Steps between C-alpha positions, in 0.01 A plus 500: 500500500350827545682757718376810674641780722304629800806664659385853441145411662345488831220271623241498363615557196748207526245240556274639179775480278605136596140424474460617173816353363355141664160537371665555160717208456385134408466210789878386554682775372739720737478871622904662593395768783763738552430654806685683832554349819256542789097540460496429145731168538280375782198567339534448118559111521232441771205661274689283217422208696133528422574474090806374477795354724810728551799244409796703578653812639801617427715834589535698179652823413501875731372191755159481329368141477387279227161228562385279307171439487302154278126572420302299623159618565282762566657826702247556786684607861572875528822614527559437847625923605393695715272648279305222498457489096268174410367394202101516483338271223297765219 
């Protein structure tokens, strides 16, 4: 399992990152997000929803979280923030 920390980022850098790290990893295979509490904890596992299905959260250290997150298809929603960040096919 593959982990990455987005605690030091801001949307929409937090959805790119997660996106990335999904489009990189095989069908089935799982993605740890560490990430903080609030717009990045509401957000990250919805746009994970379109690729892959978030299968747990749990409370982590300094009261950052951990998701897990299976591949399992093609990432196409946005990132669901304010700023409105979706991905446009090339």
């Amino acid at each position: 399992m593959r982990t990455i920390d987005v605690t030091k980022d801001h949307c929409p850098m937090t959805f790119v990152k997660v996106k990335i790290a999904l489009e990189e990893l095989a069908l089935g295979e799982k993605l740890d997000v560490l990430l903080t509490p609030g717009e990045p904890l509401e957000n990250i596992p919805k746009s994970g929803r379109s690729g892959g299905e978030p299968h747990r959260r749990n409370q982590g250290e300094n009261g950052n979280y951990h998701v897990v997150i299976e591949k399992r298809g093609f990432i196409q929603a946005g990132c669901g923030c304010r700023w409105g960040v979706q991905n446009k096919p090339a």
